[in-house]
Amino acid sequence: MNAEIRIYVADLAAYNAGILHGVWVGATLDLDEIQEQIDRLLKCSPVPNSEECAIHDFEGFEGVHIAEYESLGSVHEKALFIEEHGKLGAAVLENFGGNLEEATKSMEGRYQGVYESPADYARELTEQTGGIPKHLEFYIDYEKMASDMEDSGDIFTVEQGLQEVHVFWNH
């Protein structure tokens, strides 16, 4: 991945006093190292006894939202997942509302591949299961089959470009 996955952690005591005091931290670093950088930030605060921080910005998460008070553990796990799976992983993570467990299941066991369209997947699936007799092929609407599979919740798709559709089973 080209862009570093990182968070901007702001010192809340300084922020509330009108002072911008924060640090960009690599979200894929070891969790203890992330915490050490945050502890150093708070220790060097221009406001005495600063104890609280919040995530005020983030980069490299490929569209996955990071909440202001999300736990460092959650941010770290999401960052590692995106580092491993890239934009596709981020899109799958968003599909599941940030649920890392479901996104991992999809990437590791439910991924069917990349196709030009969902209809191409429906065609391939039909061919793998024995196909359609030649005299009936012209009656089959693969676009409708794919649409029905999506509408029924059997599959979900992630489009990442022109004729680049990633297909996943939902169960």
Coordinates of C-alpha atoms in Angstrom, one line a residue:
M1 CA 0.0 0.0 0.0
N2 CA 1.4 3.4 -0.9
A3 CA -0.1 5.7 1.7
E4 CA 0.9 5.2 5.4
I5 CA -2.1 4.2 7.5
R6 CA -2.1 6.7 10.4
I7 CA -4.1 8.6 12.9
Y8 CA -3.8 12.1 14.2
V9 CA -4.1 12.1 18.0
A10 CA -5.0 15.4 19.6
D11 CA -4.3 16.4 23.2
L12 CA -7.8 17.3 24.5
A13 CA -6.7 19.6 27.3
A14 CA -4.6 21.6 24.9
Y15 CA -7.4 21.6 22.3
N16 CA -9.9 22.8 24.8
A17 CA -7.5 25.6 25.8
G18 CA -7.3 26.7 22.1
I19 CA -3.9 25.1 21.5
L20 CA -3.3 22.6 18.7
H21 CA -1.1 19.9 20.1
G22 CA -1.1 16.5 18.6
V23 CA 0.9 13.9 16.8
W24 CA 0.5 11.7 13.7
V25 CA 1.0 8.0 14.7
G26 CA 1.3 5.0 12.4
A27 CA -1.7 2.9 13.0
T28 CA 0.1 -0.3 12.0
L29 CA 2.9 0.0 14.5
D30 CA 2.9 -2.3 17.5
L31 CA 0.0 -1.3 19.8
D32 CA 2.4 -0.6 22.7
E33 CA 4.5 1.7 20.5
I34 CA 1.3 3.6 19.5
Q35 CA 0.4 4.0 23.2
E36 CA 4.0 5.2 24.0
Q37 CA 3.7 7.9 21.4
I38 CA 0.4 9.0 22.8
D39 CA 1.8 9.0 26.3
R40 CA 4.7 11.2 25.2
L41 CA 2.3 13.6 23.6
L42 CA 0.3 14.0 26.8
K43 CA 3.5 14.3 28.9
C44 CA 4.7 17.1 26.7
S45 CA 1.4 18.9 26.8
P46 CA 1.4 22.7 27.1
V47 CA -1.5 22.2 29.6
P48 CA -0.5 20.7 32.9
N49 CA -1.9 17.3 33.9
S50 CA -3.2 16.5 30.4
E51 CA -4.7 13.0 30.4
E52 CA -7.2 12.7 27.5
C53 CA -6.8 12.5 23.8
A54 CA -9.0 11.9 20.8
I55 CA -8.5 10.9 17.1
H56 CA -9.0 14.1 15.1
D57 CA -7.9 12.9 11.7
F58 CA -6.8 9.7 9.9
E59 CA -5.2 8.8 6.6
G60 CA -4.7 5.7 4.5
F61 CA -7.9 3.9 5.8
E62 CA -9.3 3.8 2.2
G63 CA -12.7 5.2 3.1
V64 CA -13.2 3.2 6.4
H65 CA -14.4 5.7 9.1
I66 CA -12.5 5.9 12.3
A67 CA -14.4 7.4 15.2
E68 CA -13.0 10.2 17.4
Y69 CA -13.0 8.0 20.5
E70 CA -12.6 4.6 18.9
S71 CA -10.3 2.3 20.9
L72 CA -6.7 2.0 19.8
G73 CA -7.1 -1.7 19.6
S74 CA -9.9 -1.4 17.1
V75 CA -8.1 1.2 15.1
H76 CA -5.0 -0.9 15.0
E77 CA -6.8 -4.1 13.9
K78 CA -8.6 -2.2 11.1
A79 CA -5.3 -0.7 10.0
L80 CA -3.6 -4.1 9.9
F81 CA -6.6 -5.6 7.9
I82 CA -6.4 -2.7 5.4
E83 CA -2.6 -3.1 5.1
E84 CA -3.0 -6.8 4.3
H85 CA -6.1 -6.5 2.0
G86 CA -5.8 -3.0 0.5
K87 CA -8.7 -1.1 -1.0
L88 CA -10.8 -4.3 -1.5
G89 CA -10.5 -5.2 2.2
A90 CA -11.5 -1.6 3.2
A91 CA -14.5 -1.8 0.9
V92 CA -15.5 -5.2 2.5
L93 CA -15.0 -3.8 6.0
E94 CA -17.3 -0.8 5.1
N95 CA -19.8 -3.3 3.7
F96 CA -20.1 -4.8 7.2
G97 CA -20.2 -1.5 9.0
G98 CA -16.7 -1.9 10.3
N99 CA -17.3 -5.4 11.7
L100 CA -13.8 -6.8 11.4
E101 CA -14.9 -10.4 12.1
E102 CA -17.4 -10.5 9.2
A103 CA -15.0 -8.7 6.9
T104 CA -12.2 -11.3 7.7
K105 CA -14.6 -14.2 7.1
S106 CA -15.5 -12.7 3.7
M107 CA -11.9 -12.1 2.6
E108 CA -10.7 -15.5 3.8
G109 CA -13.5 -17.9 2.9
R110 CA -16.3 -16.2 1.0
Y111 CA -14.4 -14.5 -1.8
Q112 CA -15.3 -15.9 -5.2
G113 CA -13.1 -13.8 -7.5
V114 CA -13.1 -10.8 -9.7
Y115 CA -15.4 -10.6 -12.8
E116 CA -16.4 -8.1 -15.4
S117 CA -19.9 -8.1 -14.0
P118 CA -22.1 -10.0 -11.6
A119 CA -23.7 -11.6 -14.7
D120 CA -20.4 -13.1 -15.6
Y121 CA -20.2 -14.7 -12.2
A122 CA -23.7 -16.1 -12.6
R123 CA -22.7 -17.5 -15.9
E124 CA -19.6 -19.1 -14.5
L125 CA -21.4 -20.5 -11.5
T126 CA -24.0 -22.1 -13.8
E127 CA -21.3 -23.6 -16.0
Q128 CA -19.6 -25.1 -13.0
T129 CA -22.8 -26.8 -11.8
G130 CA -23.4 -28.6 -15.1
G131 CA -24.4 -25.8 -17.4
I132 CA -27.5 -25.3 -19.4
P133 CA -28.3 -27.5 -22.4
K134 CA -27.4 -25.7 -25.6
H135 CA -31.0 -25.4 -26.8
L136 CA -31.9 -23.4 -23.6
E137 CA -28.9 -21.1 -23.4
F138 CA -30.6 -18.2 -25.1
Y139 CA -33.4 -18.2 -22.5
I140 CA -31.1 -17.7 -19.6
D141 CA -30.9 -14.1 -18.3
Y142 CA -27.6 -14.1 -16.3
E143 CA -28.0 -10.4 -15.4
K144 CA -31.3 -11.2 -13.7
M145 CA -29.8 -14.3 -12.0
A146 CA -27.0 -12.1 -10.6
S147 CA -29.5 -9.5 -9.5
D148 CA -31.6 -12.1 -7.8
M149 CA -28.6 -13.5 -6.0
E150 CA -27.7 -10.0 -4.7
D151 CA -31.3 -9.1 -3.8
S152 CA -31.8 -12.3 -1.9
G153 CA -28.6 -11.7 0.1
D154 CA -26.8 -14.7 -1.3
I155 CA -23.9 -12.6 -2.6
F156 CA -22.6 -9.1 -2.3
T157 CA -20.3 -7.3 -4.7
V158 CA -17.7 -4.6 -4.5
E159 CA -17.0 -2.6 -7.7
Q160 CA -13.5 -1.2 -7.9
G161 CA -13.3 -0.1 -11.4
L162 CA -14.7 -0.5 -14.9
Q163 CA -15.5 -4.2 -15.4
E164 CA -13.8 -5.0 -12.0
V165 CA -16.5 -6.5 -9.7
H166 CA -15.4 -8.6 -6.7
V167 CA -18.0 -11.2 -5.7
F168 CA -18.5 -12.6 -2.2
W169 CA -20.9 -15.2 -0.8
N170 CA -22.8 -13.9 2.3
H171 CA -23.0 -17.3 4.0

